[in-house]
Amino acid sequence: MPTPTDENSGGRSSASQSPDSQSSDRHGYSESHLEVLRAYEDRWEEGGSLPFTTVAMEGMGPFSRGKIWSYLWDLGAEVAEIEDASAPDLLILGRERFSDKSVRRLLQRREGKRLRICSQEMLLAWSMTGVDPNERPQTVETFIEGHPALELVKETLEDKWPGTGPIPARGGGDAEFDGPEKSPLARLGYSVGKTGADQSRRRDALEKTFAAEKQDFPGTYPPGYLGKWGAAKTGSRLQQIAQHIASNCRTSRRKDDDFNTAIRHWESDLQWLKESFYHPLSYGFRWPEMQ
């Protein structure tokens, strides 16, 4: 079985590691850490079996990847680096030092197959509660915000994730839905960049999206898609608009293409949106970051 990447050396170990040596890492955990892991194991054992068999791992943080790896192995899962996993049914992503290309390649290879996707935090929440966060898309949104790897997955799957269905083909799914560029914002006239709308039209589109009833959104959307957009003029609606813009901005910063004009528009519009509609005591959510 392959071993997790050495987080200190930055390279991949070519030597195999026995379960005994993997478990030796676990013996070095603090007793409180062991108690937490035992509680997680007990919760999954209540269901009668581990809800996955083969795990692909990519990226690091916020927890030690070696410990997560050893923990999963002790539970009986087969664990591999993302490029070495042939047919994983679970992908675990860290916040840092992940490969965009490797993640996209795995998603492409798993088109039409079931693949649960979790951050390290989602995995621990799942094992503690016994409920897969993928089954609750609105809950997953709180994990996605500010997590670069999860934002990459959402962008790649064109708003057809989170969820528990098979990985869709790129551009597949509902024939009348073409991904995030066909969000309610875009369909109400919001566009950025060198060929996008001017400031006045962009902000008019933002106001319309905030105030419109969901049944008045133009176009057709996949089942359940509009649920996360909340009711008109509510904190849920404002949060979704803000997160949508901030996520596009963060994702574009990581690309090699020239998105400078679009990023300037998003930054300006998000600040305007905050000044126009947001109050933390009224809406109770933290304004998203664009970095």
PDB file of C-alpha atoms in Angstrom, residues 187-285:
ATOM      1  CA  ARG A 187     -29.677  35.489 -16.267  1.00  0.00           C
ATOM      2  CA  LEU A 188     -30.725  38.780 -14.710  1.00  0.00           C
ATOM      3  CA  GLY A 189     -27.970  40.607 -16.551  1.00  0.00           C
ATOM      4  CA  TYR A 190     -24.911  40.401 -14.300  1.00  0.00           C
ATOM      5  CA  SER A 191     -21.624  39.997 -16.172  1.00  0.00           C
ATOM      6  CA  VAL A 192     -18.082  41.226 -15.590  1.00  0.00           C
ATOM      7  CA  GLY A 193     -14.805  41.611 -17.418  1.00  0.00           C
ATOM      8  CA  LYS A 194     -13.739  43.399 -20.576  1.00  0.00           C
ATOM      9  CA  THR A 195     -16.886  42.367 -22.459  1.00  0.00           C
ATOM     10  CA  GLY A 196     -19.204  42.488 -19.419  1.00  0.00           C
ATOM     11  CA  ALA A 197     -21.852  44.952 -18.322  1.00  0.00           C
ATOM     12  CA  ASP A 198     -20.999  48.436 -17.118  1.00  0.00           C
ATOM     13  CA  GLN A 199     -21.184  49.306 -13.417  1.00  0.00           C
ATOM     14  CA  SER A 200     -24.733  50.653 -13.542  1.00  0.00           C
ATOM     15  CA  ARG A 201     -26.143  47.522 -15.225  1.00  0.00           C
ATOM     16  CA  ARG A 202     -24.178  45.189 -12.960  1.00  0.00           C
ATOM     17  CA  ARG A 203     -25.551  46.786  -9.827  1.00  0.00           C
ATOM     18  CA  ASP A 204     -29.052  46.899 -11.245  1.00  0.00           C
ATOM     19  CA  ALA A 205     -28.733  43.138 -11.808  1.00  0.00           C
ATOM     20  CA  LEU A 206     -27.509  42.667  -8.219  1.00  0.00           C
ATOM     21  CA  GLU A 207     -30.528  44.554  -6.852  1.00  0.00           C
ATOM     22  CA  LYS A 208     -32.913  42.567  -9.047  1.00  0.00           C
ATOM     23  CA  THR A 209     -31.401  39.264  -7.917  1.00  0.00           C
ATOM     24  CA  PHE A 210     -31.646  40.257  -4.261  1.00  0.00           C
ATOM     25  CA  ALA A 211     -35.288  41.366  -4.566  1.00  0.00           C
ATOM     26  CA  ALA A 212     -36.737  38.827  -7.045  1.00  0.00           C
ATOM     27  CA  GLU A 213     -38.933  35.931  -5.972  1.00  0.00           C
ATOM     28  CA  LYS A 214     -37.422  32.602  -6.951  1.00  0.00           C
ATOM     29  CA  GLN A 215     -40.337  31.774  -9.237  1.00  0.00           C
ATOM     30  CA  ASP A 216     -39.502  34.949 -11.166  1.00  0.00           C
ATOM     31  CA  PHE A 217     -35.913  33.930 -11.914  1.00  0.00           C
ATOM     32  CA  PRO A 218     -35.668  33.512 -15.695  1.00  0.00           C
ATOM     33  CA  GLY A 219     -34.755  30.151 -17.159  1.00  0.00           C
ATOM     34  CA  THR A 220     -34.893  26.560 -15.951  1.00  0.00           C
ATOM     35  CA  TYR A 221     -32.691  25.072 -13.206  1.00  0.00           C
ATOM     36  CA  PRO A 222     -31.909  21.553 -11.969  1.00  0.00           C
ATOM     37  CA  PRO A 223     -34.067  20.197  -9.122  1.00  0.00           C
ATOM     38  CA  GLY A 224     -32.982  21.638  -5.785  1.00  0.00           C
ATOM     39  CA  TYR A 225     -30.605  24.195  -7.310  1.00  0.00           C
ATOM     40  CA  LEU A 226     -32.614  27.261  -6.308  1.00  0.00           C
ATOM     41  CA  GLY A 227     -33.063  26.105  -2.711  1.00  0.00           C
ATOM     42  CA  LYS A 228     -29.730  27.598  -1.688  1.00  0.00           C
ATOM     43  CA  TRP A 229     -30.681  31.007  -3.092  1.00  0.00           C
ATOM     44  CA  GLY A 230     -33.153  31.618  -0.268  1.00  0.00           C
ATOM     45  CA  ALA A 231     -36.195  33.876  -0.276  1.00  0.00           C
ATOM     46  CA  ALA A 232     -36.217  37.376  -1.724  1.00  0.00           C
ATOM     47  CA  LYS A 233     -34.633  40.142   0.388  1.00  0.00           C
ATOM     48  CA  THR A 234     -33.372  37.757   3.077  1.00  0.00           C
ATOM     49  CA  GLY A 235     -29.978  37.062   4.567  1.00  0.00           C
ATOM     50  CA  SER A 236     -29.895  33.701   2.761  1.00  0.00           C
ATOM     51  CA  ARG A 237     -30.346  35.413  -0.610  1.00  0.00           C
ATOM     52  CA  LEU A 238     -27.727  38.059   0.156  1.00  0.00           C
ATOM     53  CA  GLN A 239     -25.283  35.431   1.415  1.00  0.00           C
ATOM     54  CA  GLN A 240     -25.663  33.326  -1.730  1.00  0.00           C
ATOM     55  CA  ILE A 241     -25.111  36.318  -4.022  1.00  0.00           C
ATOM     56  CA  ALA A 242     -22.046  37.410  -2.052  1.00  0.00           C
ATOM     57  CA  GLN A 243     -20.596  33.901  -1.889  1.00  0.00           C
ATOM     58  CA  HIS A 244     -21.193  33.393  -5.607  1.00  0.00           C
ATOM     59  CA  ILE A 245     -19.226  36.547  -6.474  1.00  0.00           C
ATOM     60  CA  ALA A 246     -16.475  35.944  -3.912  1.00  0.00           C
ATOM     61  CA  SER A 247     -16.012  32.334  -5.041  1.00  0.00           C
ATOM     62  CA  ASN A 248     -15.655  33.404  -8.683  1.00  0.00           C
ATOM     63  CA  CYS A 249     -13.106  35.990  -7.619  1.00  0.00           C
ATOM     64  CA  ARG A 250     -11.026  33.548  -5.554  1.00  0.00           C
ATOM     65  CA  THR A 251     -11.092  30.914  -8.278  1.00  0.00           C
ATOM     66  CA  SER A 252     -10.021  33.378 -10.981  1.00  0.00           C
ATOM     67  CA  ARG A 253      -7.040  34.529  -8.940  1.00  0.00           C
ATOM     68  CA  ARG A 254      -5.589  31.009  -9.167  1.00  0.00           C
ATOM     69  CA  LYS A 255      -5.804  30.839 -12.960  1.00  0.00           C
ATOM     70  CA  ASP A 256      -3.084  31.817 -15.384  1.00  0.00           C
ATOM     71  CA  ASP A 257      -5.441  33.729 -17.686  1.00  0.00           C
ATOM     72  CA  ASP A 258      -5.921  37.481 -17.434  1.00  0.00           C
ATOM     73  CA  PHE A 259      -8.928  38.034 -15.180  1.00  0.00           C
ATOM     74  CA  ASN A 260      -7.754  41.379 -13.787  1.00  0.00           C
ATOM     75  CA  THR A 261     -10.709  43.366 -15.123  1.00  0.00           C
ATOM     76  CA  ALA A 262     -13.245  40.794 -13.910  1.00  0.00           C
ATOM     77  CA  ILE A 263     -11.592  40.649 -10.493  1.00  0.00           C
ATOM     78  CA  ARG A 264     -11.740  44.444 -10.179  1.00  0.00           C
ATOM     79  CA  HIS A 265     -15.443  44.366 -11.042  1.00  0.00           C
ATOM     80  CA  TRP A 266     -16.169  41.593  -8.526  1.00  0.00           C
ATOM     81  CA  GLU A 267     -14.242  43.380  -5.770  1.00  0.00           C
ATOM     82  CA  SER A 268     -16.017  46.661  -6.415  1.00  0.00           C
ATOM     83  CA  ASP A 269     -19.468  45.079  -6.698  1.00  0.00           C
ATOM     84  CA  LEU A 270     -19.031  42.967  -3.573  1.00  0.00           C
ATOM     85  CA  GLN A 271     -18.049  46.047  -1.571  1.00  0.00           C
ATOM     86  CA  TRP A 272     -21.054  47.932  -2.955  1.00  0.00           C
ATOM     87  CA  LEU A 273     -23.353  45.029  -2.111  1.00  0.00           C
ATOM     88  CA  LYS A 274     -22.033  44.958   1.445  1.00  0.00           C
ATOM     89  CA  GLU A 275     -22.460  48.693   1.948  1.00  0.00           C
ATOM     90  CA  SER A 276     -25.943  48.669   0.418  1.00  0.00           C
ATOM     91  CA  PHE A 277     -27.591  45.667   2.079  1.00  0.00           C
ATOM     92  CA  TYR A 278     -25.463  43.921   4.683  1.00  0.00           C
ATOM     93  CA  HIS A 279     -25.587  44.223   8.457  1.00  0.00           C
ATOM     94  CA  PRO A 280     -24.056  41.386  10.529  1.00  0.00           C
ATOM     95  CA  LEU A 281     -26.577  41.748  13.354  1.00  0.00           C
ATOM     96  CA  SER A 282     -29.494  41.531  10.943  1.00  0.00           C
ATOM     97  CA  TYR A 283     -28.292  38.690   8.762  1.00  0.00           C
ATOM     98  CA  GLY A 284     -25.976  36.707  11.017  1.00  0.00           C
ATOM     99  CA  PHE A 285     -23.401  35.488   8.510  1.00  0.00           C
TER     100      PHE A 285
END
